[in-house]
CSV table of C-alpha atoms in Angstrom, one decimal:
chain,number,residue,atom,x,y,z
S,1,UNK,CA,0.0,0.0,0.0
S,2,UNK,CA,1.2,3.4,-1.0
S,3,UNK,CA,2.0,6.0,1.9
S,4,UNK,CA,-1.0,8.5,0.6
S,5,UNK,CA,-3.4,5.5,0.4
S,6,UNK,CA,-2.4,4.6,3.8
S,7,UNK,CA,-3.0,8.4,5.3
S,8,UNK,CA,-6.5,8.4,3.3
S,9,UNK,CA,-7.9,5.0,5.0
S,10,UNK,CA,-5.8,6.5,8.6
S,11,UNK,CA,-7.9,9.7,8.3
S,12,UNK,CA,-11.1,8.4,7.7
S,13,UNK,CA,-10.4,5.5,11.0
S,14,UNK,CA,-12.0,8.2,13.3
S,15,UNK,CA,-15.1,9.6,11.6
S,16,UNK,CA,-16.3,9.9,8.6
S,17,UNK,CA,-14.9,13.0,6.1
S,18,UNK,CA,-16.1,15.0,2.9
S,19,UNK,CA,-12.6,15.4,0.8
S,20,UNK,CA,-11.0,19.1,2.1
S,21,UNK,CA,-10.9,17.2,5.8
S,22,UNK,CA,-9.3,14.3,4.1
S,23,UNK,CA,-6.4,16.0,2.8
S,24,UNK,CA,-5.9,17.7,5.5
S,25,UNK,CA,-6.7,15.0,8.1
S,26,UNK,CA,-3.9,13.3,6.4
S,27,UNK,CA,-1.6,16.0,6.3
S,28,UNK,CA,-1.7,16.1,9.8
S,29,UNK,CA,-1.4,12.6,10.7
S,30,UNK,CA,1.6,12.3,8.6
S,31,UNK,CA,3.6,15.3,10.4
S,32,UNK,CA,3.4,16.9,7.1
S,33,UNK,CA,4.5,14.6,5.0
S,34,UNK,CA,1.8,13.5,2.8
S,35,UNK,CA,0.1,16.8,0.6
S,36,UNK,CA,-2.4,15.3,-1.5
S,37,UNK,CA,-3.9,17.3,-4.5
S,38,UNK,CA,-7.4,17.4,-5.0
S,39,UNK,CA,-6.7,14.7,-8.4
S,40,UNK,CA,-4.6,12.4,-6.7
S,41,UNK,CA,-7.3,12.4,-3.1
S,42,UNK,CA,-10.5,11.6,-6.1
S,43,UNK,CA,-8.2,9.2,-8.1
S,44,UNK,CA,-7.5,7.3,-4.9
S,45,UNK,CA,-11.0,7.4,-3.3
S,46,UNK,CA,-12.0,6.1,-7.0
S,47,UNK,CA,-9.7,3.2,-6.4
S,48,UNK,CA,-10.8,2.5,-2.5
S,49,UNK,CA,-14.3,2.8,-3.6
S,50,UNK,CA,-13.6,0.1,-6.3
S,51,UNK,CA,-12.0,-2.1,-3.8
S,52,UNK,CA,-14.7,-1.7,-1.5
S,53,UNK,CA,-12.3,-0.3,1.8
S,54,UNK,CA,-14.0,2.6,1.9
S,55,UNK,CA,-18.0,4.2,1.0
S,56,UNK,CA,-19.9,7.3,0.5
S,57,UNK,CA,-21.3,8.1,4.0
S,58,UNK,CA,-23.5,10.8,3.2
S,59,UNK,CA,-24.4,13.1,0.3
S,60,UNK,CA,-25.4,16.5,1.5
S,61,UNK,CA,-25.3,20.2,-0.6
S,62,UNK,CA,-23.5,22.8,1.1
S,63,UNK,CA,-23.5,26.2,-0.6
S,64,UNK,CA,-25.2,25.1,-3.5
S,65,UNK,CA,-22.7,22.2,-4.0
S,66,UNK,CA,-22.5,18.4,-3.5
S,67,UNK,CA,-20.5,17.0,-0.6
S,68,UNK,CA,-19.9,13.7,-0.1
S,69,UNK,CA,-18.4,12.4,2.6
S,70,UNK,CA,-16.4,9.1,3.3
S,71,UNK,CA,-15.9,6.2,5.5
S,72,UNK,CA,-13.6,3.2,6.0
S,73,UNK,CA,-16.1,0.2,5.2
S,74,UNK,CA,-15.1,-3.0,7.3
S,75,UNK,CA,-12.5,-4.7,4.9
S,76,UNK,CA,-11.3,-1.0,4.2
S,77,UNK,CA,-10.4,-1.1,8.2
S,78,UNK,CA,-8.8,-4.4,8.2
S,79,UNK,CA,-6.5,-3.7,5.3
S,80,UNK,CA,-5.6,-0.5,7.5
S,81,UNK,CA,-4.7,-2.7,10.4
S,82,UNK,CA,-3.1,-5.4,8.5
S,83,UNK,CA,-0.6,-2.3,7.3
S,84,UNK,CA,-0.1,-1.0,10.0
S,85,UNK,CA,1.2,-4.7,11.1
S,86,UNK,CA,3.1,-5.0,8.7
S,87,UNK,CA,5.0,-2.0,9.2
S,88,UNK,CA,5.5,-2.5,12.8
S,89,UNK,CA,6.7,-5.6,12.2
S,90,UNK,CA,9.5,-4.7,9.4
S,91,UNK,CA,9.8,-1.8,12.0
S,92,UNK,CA,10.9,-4.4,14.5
S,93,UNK,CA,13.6,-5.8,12.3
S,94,UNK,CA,15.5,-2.8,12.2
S,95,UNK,CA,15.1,-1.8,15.9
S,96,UNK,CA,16.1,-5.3,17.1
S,97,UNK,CA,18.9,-5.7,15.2
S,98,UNK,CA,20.5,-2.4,15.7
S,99,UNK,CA,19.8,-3.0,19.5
S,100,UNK,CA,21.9,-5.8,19.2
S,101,UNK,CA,24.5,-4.3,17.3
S,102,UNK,CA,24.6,-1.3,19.9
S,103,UNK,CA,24.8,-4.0,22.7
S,104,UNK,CA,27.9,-5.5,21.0
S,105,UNK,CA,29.7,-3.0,20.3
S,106,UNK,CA,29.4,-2.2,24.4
S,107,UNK,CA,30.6,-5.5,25.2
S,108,UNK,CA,33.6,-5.6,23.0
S,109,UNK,CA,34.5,-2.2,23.8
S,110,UNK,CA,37.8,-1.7,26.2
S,111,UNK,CA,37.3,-1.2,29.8
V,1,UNK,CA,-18.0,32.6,-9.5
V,2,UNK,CA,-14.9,33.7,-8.3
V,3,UNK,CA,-12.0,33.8,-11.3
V,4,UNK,CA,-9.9,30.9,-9.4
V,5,UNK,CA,-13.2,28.7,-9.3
V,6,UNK,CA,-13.5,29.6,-13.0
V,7,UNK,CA,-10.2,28.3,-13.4
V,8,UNK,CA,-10.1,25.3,-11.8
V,9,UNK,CA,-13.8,24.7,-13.4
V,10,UNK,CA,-11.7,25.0,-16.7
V,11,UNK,CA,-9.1,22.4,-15.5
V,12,UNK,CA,-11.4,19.8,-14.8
V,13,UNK,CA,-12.2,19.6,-18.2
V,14,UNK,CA,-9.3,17.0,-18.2
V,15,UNK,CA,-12.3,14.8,-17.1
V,16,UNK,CA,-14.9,13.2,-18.9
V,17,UNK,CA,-18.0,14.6,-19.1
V,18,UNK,CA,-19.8,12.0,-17.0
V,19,UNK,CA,-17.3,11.9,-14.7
V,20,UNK,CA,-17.5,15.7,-14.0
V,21,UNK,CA,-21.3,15.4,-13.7
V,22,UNK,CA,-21.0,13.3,-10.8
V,23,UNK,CA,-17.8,14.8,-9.4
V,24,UNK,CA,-16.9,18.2,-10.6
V,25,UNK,CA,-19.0,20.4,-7.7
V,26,UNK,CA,-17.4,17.9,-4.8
V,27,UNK,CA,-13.9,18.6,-6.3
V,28,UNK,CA,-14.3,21.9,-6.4
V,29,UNK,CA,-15.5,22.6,-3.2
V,30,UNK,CA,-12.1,20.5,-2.1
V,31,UNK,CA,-10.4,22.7,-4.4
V,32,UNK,CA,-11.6,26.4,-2.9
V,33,UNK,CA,-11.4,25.0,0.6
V,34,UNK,CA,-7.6,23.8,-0.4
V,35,UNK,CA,-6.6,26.8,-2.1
V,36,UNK,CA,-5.4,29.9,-0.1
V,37,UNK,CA,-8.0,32.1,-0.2
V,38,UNK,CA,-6.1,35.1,-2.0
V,39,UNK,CA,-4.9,33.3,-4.2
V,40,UNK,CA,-6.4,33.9,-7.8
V,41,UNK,CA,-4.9,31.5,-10.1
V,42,UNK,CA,-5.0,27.7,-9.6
V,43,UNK,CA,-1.4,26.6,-8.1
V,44,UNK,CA,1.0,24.2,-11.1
V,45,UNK,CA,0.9,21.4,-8.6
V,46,UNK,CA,-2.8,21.1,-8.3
V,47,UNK,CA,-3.4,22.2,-12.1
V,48,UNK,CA,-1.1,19.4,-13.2
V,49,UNK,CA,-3.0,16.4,-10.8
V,50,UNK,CA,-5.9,18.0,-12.3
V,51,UNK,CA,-4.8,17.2,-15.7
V,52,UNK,CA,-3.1,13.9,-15.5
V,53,UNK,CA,-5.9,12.5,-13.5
V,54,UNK,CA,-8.6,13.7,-15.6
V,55,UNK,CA,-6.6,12.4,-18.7
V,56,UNK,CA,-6.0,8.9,-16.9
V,57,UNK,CA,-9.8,8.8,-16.4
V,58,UNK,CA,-10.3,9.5,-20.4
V,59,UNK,CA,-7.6,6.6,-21.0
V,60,UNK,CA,-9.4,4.4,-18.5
V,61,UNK,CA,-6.4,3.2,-17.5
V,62,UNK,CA,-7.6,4.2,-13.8
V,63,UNK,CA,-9.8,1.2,-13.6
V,64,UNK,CA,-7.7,-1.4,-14.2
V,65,UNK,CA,-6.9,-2.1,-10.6
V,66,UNK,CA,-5.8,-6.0,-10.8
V,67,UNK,CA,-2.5,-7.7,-12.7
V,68,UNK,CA,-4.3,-9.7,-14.6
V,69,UNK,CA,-6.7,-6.7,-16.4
V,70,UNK,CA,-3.9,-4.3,-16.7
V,71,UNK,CA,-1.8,-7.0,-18.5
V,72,UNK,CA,-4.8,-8.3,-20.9
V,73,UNK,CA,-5.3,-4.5,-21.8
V,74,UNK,CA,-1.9,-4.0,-22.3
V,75,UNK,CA,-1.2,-6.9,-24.4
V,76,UNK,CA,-4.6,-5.5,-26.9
V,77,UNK,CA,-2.6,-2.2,-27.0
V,78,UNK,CA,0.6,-3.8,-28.0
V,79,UNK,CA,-1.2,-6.3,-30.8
V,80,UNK,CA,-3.2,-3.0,-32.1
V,81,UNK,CA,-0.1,-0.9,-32.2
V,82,UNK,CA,1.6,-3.5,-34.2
V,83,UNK,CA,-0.7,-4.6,-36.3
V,84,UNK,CA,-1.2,-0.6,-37.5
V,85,UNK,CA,2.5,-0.3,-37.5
V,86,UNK,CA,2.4,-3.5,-39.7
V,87,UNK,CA,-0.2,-2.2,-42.2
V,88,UNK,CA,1.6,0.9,-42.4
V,89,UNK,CA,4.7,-0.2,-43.2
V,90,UNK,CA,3.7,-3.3,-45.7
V,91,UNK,CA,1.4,-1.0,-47.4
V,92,UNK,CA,4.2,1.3,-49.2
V,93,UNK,CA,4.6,0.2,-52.1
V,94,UNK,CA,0.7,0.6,-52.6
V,95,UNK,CA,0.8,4.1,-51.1
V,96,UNK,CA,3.8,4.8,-53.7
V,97,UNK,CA,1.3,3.2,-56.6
V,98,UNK,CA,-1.1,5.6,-55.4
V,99,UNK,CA,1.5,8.7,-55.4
V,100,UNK,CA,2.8,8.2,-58.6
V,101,UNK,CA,-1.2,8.3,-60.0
V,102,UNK,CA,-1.2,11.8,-58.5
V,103,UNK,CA,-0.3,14.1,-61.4
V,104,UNK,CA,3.3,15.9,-61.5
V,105,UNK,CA,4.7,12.6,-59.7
V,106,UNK,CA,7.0,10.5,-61.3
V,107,UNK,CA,9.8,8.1,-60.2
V,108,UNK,CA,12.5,6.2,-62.0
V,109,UNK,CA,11.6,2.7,-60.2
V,110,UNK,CA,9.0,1.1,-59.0
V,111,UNK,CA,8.4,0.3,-54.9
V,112,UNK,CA,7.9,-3.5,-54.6
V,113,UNK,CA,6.0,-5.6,-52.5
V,114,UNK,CA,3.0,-8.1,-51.7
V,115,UNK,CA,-0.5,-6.3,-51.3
V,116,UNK,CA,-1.2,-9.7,-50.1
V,117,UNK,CA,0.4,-8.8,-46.6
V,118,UNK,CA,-1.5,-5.4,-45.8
V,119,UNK,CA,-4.4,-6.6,-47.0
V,120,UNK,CA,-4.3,-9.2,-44.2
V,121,UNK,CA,-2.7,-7.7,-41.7
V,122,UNK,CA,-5.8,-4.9,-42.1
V,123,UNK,CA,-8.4,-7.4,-41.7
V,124,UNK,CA,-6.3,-8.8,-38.3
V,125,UNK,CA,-6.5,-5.3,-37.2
V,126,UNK,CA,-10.2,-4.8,-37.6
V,127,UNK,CA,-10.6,-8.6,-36.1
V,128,UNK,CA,-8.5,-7.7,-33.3
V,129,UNK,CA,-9.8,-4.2,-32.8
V,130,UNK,CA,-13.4,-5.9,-32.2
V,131,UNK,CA,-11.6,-8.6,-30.4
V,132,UNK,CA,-12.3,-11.5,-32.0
V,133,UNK,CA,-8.1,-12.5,-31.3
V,134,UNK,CA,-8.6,-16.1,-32.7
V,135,UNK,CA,-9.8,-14.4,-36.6
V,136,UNK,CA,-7.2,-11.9,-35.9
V,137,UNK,CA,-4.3,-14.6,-34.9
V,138,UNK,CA,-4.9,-16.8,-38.2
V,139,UNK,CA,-4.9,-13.1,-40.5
V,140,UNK,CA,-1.5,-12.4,-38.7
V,141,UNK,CA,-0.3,-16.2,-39.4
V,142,UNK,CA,-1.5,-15.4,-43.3
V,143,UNK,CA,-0.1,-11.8,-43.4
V,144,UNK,CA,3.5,-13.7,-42.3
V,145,UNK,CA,2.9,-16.5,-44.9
V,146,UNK,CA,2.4,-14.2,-47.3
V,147,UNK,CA,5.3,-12.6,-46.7
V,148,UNK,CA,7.5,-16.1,-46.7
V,149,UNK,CA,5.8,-16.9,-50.4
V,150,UNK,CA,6.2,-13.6,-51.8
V,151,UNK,CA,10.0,-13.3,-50.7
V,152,UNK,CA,10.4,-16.6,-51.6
V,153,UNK,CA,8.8,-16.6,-55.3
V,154,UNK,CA,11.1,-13.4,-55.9
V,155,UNK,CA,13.8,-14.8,-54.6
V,156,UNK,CA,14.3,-11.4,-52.4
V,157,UNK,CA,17.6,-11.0,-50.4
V,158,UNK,CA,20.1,-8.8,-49.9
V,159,UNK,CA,23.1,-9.0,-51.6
V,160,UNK,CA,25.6,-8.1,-49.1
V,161,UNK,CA,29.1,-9.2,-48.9
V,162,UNK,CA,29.2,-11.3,-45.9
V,163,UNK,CA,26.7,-13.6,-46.8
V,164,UNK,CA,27.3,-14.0,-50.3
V,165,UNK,CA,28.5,-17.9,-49.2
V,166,UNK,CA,24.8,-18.4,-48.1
V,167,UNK,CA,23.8,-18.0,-52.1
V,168,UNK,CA,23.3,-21.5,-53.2
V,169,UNK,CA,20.9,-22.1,-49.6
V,170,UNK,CA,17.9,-20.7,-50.9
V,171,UNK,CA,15.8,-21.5,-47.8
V,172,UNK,CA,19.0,-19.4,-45.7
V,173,UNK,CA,18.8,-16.3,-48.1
V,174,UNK,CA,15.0,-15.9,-47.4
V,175,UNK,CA,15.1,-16.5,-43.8
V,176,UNK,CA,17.5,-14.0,-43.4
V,177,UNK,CA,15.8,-11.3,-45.7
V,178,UNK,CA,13.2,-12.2,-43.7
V,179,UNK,CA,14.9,-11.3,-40.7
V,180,UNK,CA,15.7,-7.5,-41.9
V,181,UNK,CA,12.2,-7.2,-42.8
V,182,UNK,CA,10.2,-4.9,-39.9
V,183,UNK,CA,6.8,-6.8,-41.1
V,184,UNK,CA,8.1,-10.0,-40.2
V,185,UNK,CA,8.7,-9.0,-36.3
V,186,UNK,CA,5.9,-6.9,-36.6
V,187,UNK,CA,3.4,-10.3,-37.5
V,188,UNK,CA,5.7,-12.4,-34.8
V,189,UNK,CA,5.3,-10.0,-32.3
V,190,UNK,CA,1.3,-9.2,-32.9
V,191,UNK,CA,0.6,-13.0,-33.2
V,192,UNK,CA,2.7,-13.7,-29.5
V,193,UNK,CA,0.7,-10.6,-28.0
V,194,UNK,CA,-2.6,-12.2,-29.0
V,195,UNK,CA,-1.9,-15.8,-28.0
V,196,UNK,CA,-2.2,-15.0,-24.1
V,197,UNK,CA,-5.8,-13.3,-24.8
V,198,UNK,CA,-7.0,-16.1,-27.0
V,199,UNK,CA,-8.1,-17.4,-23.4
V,200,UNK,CA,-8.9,-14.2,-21.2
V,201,UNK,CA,-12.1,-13.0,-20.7
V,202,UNK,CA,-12.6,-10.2,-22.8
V,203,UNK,CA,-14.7,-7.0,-21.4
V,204,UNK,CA,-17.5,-5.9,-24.3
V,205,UNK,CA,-15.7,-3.2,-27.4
V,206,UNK,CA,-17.5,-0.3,-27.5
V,207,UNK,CA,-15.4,2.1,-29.4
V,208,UNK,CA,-12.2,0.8,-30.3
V,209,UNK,CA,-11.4,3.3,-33.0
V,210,UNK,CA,-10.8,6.5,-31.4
V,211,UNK,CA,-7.0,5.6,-29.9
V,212,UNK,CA,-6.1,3.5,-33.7
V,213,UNK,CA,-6.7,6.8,-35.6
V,214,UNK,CA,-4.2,8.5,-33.2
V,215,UNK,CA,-1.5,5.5,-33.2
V,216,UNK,CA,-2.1,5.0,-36.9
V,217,UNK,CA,-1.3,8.9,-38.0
V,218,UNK,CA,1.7,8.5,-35.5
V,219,UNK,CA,3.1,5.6,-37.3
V,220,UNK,CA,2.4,6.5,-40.6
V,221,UNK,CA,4.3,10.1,-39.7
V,222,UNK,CA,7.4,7.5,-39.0
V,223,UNK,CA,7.5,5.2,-41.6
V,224,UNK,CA,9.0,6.8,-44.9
V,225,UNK,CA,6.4,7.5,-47.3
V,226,UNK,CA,5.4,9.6,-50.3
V,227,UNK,CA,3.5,11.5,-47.4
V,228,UNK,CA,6.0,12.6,-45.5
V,229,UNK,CA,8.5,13.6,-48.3
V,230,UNK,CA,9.8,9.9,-48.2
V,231,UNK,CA,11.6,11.6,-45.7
V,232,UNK,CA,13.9,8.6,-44.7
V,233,UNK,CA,17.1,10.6,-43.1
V,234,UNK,CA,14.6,12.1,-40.3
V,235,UNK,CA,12.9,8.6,-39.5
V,236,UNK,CA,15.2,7.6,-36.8
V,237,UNK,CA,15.1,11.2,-35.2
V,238,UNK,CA,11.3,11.0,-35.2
V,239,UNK,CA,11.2,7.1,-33.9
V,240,UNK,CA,13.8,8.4,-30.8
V,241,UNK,CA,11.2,11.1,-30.7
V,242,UNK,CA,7.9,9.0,-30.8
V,243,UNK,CA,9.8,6.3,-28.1
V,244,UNK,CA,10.4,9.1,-26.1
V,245,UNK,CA,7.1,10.5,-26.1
V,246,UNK,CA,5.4,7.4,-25.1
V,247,UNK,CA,8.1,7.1,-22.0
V,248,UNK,CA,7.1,10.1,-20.6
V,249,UNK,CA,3.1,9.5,-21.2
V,250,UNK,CA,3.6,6.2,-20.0
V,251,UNK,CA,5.3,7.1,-16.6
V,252,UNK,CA,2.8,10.2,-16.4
V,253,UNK,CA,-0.6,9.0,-17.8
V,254,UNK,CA,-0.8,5.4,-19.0
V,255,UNK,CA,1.6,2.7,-18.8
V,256,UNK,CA,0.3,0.8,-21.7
V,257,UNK,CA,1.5,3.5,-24.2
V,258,UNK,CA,5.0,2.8,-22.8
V,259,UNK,CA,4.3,-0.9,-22.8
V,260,UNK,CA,3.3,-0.9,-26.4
V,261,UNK,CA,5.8,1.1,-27.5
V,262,UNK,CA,8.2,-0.7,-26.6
V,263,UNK,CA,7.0,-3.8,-28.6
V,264,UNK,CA,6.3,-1.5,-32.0
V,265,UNK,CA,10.5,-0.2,-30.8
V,266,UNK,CA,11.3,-3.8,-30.7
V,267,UNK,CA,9.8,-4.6,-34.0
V,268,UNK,CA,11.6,-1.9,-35.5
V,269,UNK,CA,14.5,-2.4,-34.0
V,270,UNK,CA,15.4,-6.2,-34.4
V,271,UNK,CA,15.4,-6.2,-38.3
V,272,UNK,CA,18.3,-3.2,-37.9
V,273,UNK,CA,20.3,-5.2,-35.6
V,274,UNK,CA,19.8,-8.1,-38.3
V,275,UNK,CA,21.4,-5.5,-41.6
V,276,UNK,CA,23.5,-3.5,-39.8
V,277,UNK,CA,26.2,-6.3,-38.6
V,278,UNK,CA,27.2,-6.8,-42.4
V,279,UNK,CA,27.6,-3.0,-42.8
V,280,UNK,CA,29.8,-3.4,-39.8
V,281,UNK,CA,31.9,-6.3,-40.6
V,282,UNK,CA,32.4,-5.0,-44.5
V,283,UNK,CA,32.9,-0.8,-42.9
V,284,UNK,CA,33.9,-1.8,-39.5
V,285,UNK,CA,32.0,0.2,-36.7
V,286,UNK,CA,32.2,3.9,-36.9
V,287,UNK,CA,30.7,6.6,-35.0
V,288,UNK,CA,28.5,7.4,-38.3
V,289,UNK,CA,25.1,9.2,-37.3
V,290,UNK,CA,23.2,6.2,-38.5
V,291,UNK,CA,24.7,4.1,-36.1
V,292,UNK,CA,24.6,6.9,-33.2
V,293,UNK,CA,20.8,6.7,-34.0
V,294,UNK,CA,20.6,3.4,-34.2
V,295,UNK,CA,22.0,3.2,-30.4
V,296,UNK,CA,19.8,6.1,-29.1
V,297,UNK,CA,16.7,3.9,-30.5
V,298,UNK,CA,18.4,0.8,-28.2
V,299,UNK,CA,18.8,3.2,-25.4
V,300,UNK,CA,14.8,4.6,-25.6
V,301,UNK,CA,13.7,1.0,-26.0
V,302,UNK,CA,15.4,0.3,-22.9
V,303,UNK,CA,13.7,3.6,-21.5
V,304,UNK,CA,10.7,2.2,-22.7
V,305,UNK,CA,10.8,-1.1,-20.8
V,306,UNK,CA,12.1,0.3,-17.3
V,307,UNK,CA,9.5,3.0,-17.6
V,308,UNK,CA,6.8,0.0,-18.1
V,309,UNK,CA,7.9,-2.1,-15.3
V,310,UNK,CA,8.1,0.6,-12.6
V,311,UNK,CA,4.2,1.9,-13.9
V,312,UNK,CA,3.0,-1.2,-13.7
V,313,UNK,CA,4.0,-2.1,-10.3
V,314,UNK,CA,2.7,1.9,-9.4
V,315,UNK,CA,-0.6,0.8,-11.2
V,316,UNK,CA,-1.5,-2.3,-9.6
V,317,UNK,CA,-0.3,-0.9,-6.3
V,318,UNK,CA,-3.2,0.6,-4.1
């Protein structure tokens, strides 16, 4: 899964969102990191909606415009978890090993 | 309506007209509540998503989601692109009986050829184009036996130094006139493209025609013919060109232009590498244009499949 698809289906864990909350939502929850354009955000909701992770909430006009808003279906909030596993786990790998590497070069180091 | 929704109203013309029916006022509200608010003109990052979003929507490329669909797409594209590129190119010396008809034309020789081959190869591109890939396989099959017989019956090869041992093995000297001619690569290559999709399930042809007008005016641009001047000193500059073009659209928009391209590059390239040795072992290698041109089509093919490999895994990703 690609880091902005990721943000989109972490934003949308809480409550459900209309897009502007979405990019920014994910904006936030990524320290910054992922700015999504209004395109990409619509081209990947497409996509999620295809896959059935996530699903229009509600349809509502404000200001004379439509506004949809979004939420994580059930599958869309497993895949989210099973990510998330995944990158805690191949997180792990690197922390555990350069523990160990940290602790070795401690014990071979001279008194 | 403010002149930045204006704006952005007229960038998401990118998008299909359906599409914007159902989408345009939700993407604009996303738009003015993402924009600053004094701003007045639409910022390049957002104009550009705009674009290439909308135009991958047009492509449909967007909605081929799984491995398997992307592949069996891509693998129509690359049959259609070579079967045009094959009618194109097999249909010169008809185009140059055409020309010389035209009034003030005349030429000292006359272009040969089978119009047994194009006339096939057309009917495998209509076939294929409406997907019936088993009709279009067995016109490909024809378009390449015609080929064998008329090369054959003529006793067509090219008289070249190096192999002038291989004269008494008739059977040699065709195969490997054969293997200089474009059309027979370009009838290998179709007929492997369609053998996967003999068996995949094929989504209903609604309008296959709009993309082949666009690929077909490409090609014929490349090939060397009466209408472009039979300019033939500018038709590797325009095939690094094309193979170029297609990279970038492929990266950008739709990897199966880059996908296909590199099958019509690899058509048109194979046949050079077959001629080109005997040049070099009579000339010896040289840093002539020609074969500067020659590497820089090598180096975009290899463009060309890099490009495809890292879209595809991008595509198929979520």
């Amino acid at each position: 899964m690609r880091e902005p698809t990721y943000f989109i289906l972490a934003a949308l864990q809480e409550e459900p969102l209309h897009g502007y909350a979405i990019v920014k939502r994910a904006h936030e929850l990524s320290d910054g990191r992922v700015r999504l354009t209004t395109g990409t955000l619509y081209a990947a909701l497409d996509r999620l909606s295809n896959e059935e992770l996530v699903q229009v909430a509600e349809e509502a006009v404000v200001n004379g415009r439509a506004r949809r808003t979004y939420e994580l279906t059930e599958r869309g909030l497993s895949a989210l978890h099973e990510e998330a596993a995944r990158m805690v786990a191949a997180a792990r790998v690197v922390r555990v090993r350069s523990a160990r590497s940290t602790a070795a070069t401690v014990q071979t180091a001279p008194a | 309506m403010t002149g930045l929704e204006r704006r952005y109203r007229w960038l998401l013309r990118a998008y299909p007209r359906a599409y914007r029916q159902y989408r345009a006022d939700e993407m604009l509200e996303t738009l003015m509540g993402v924009g600053e608010t004094d701003r007045r003109h639409p910022s390049l990052r957002e104009s550009l998503a705009l674009v290439v979003e909308g135009l991958r929507v047009r492509s449909g490329v967007d909605r081929l989601g799984s491995r398997g669909t992307l592949r069996n797409s891509a693998l129509r594209l690359t049959a259609l692109s070579l079967l045009v590129c094959g009618v194109t190119l097999t249909a010169l010396p008809l185009i140059w009986r055409l020309w010389l008809l035209l009034p003030g034309n005349s030429a000292g020789f006359l272009y040969g050829g089978s119009l047994v081959t194009p006339a096939l190869l057309l009917l495998a591109l209509a076939a294929a184009a409406w997907a019936h890939y088993r009709l279009a396989l067995a016109m490909t099959i024809g378009a390449f036996g015609a080929e064998i017989w008329h090369s054959a019956a003529n006793d067509l090869w090219h008289s070249v130094e190096p192999w002038a041992g291989l004269d008494a093995v008739l059977g040699l000297r065709t195969g490997l006139y054969l293997a200089m001619q474009p059309s027979t690569w370009v009838c290998l290559l179709a007929a492997l493209a369609m053998v996967p999709l003999l068996r995949a399930r094929q989504p209903r042809v609604m309008r296959p025609w709009a993309w082949l007008v666009g690929t077909a005016m490409t090609i014929a641009v490349m090939t060397p013919n009466p209408l472009n001047g039979w300019a033939e000193r500018f038709t590797l500059p325009v095939i690094v060109a094309a193979g170029l073009a297609a990279a970038l659209v492929g990266a950008a928009l739709d990897v199966r232009v880059s996908i296909a391209a590199s099958a019509v590059l690899l058509a048109l390239i194979l046949p050079m590498l077959a001629y080109e040795p005997a040049n070099w072992t009579l000339y010896g290698w040289e840093w002539a244009p020609r074969n500067l041109l020659l590497g820089a089509v090598i180096g975009i093919f290899a463009i060309n499949v890099t490009v495809s490999r890292a879209a595809a895994r991008r595509q198929v990703a979520l």
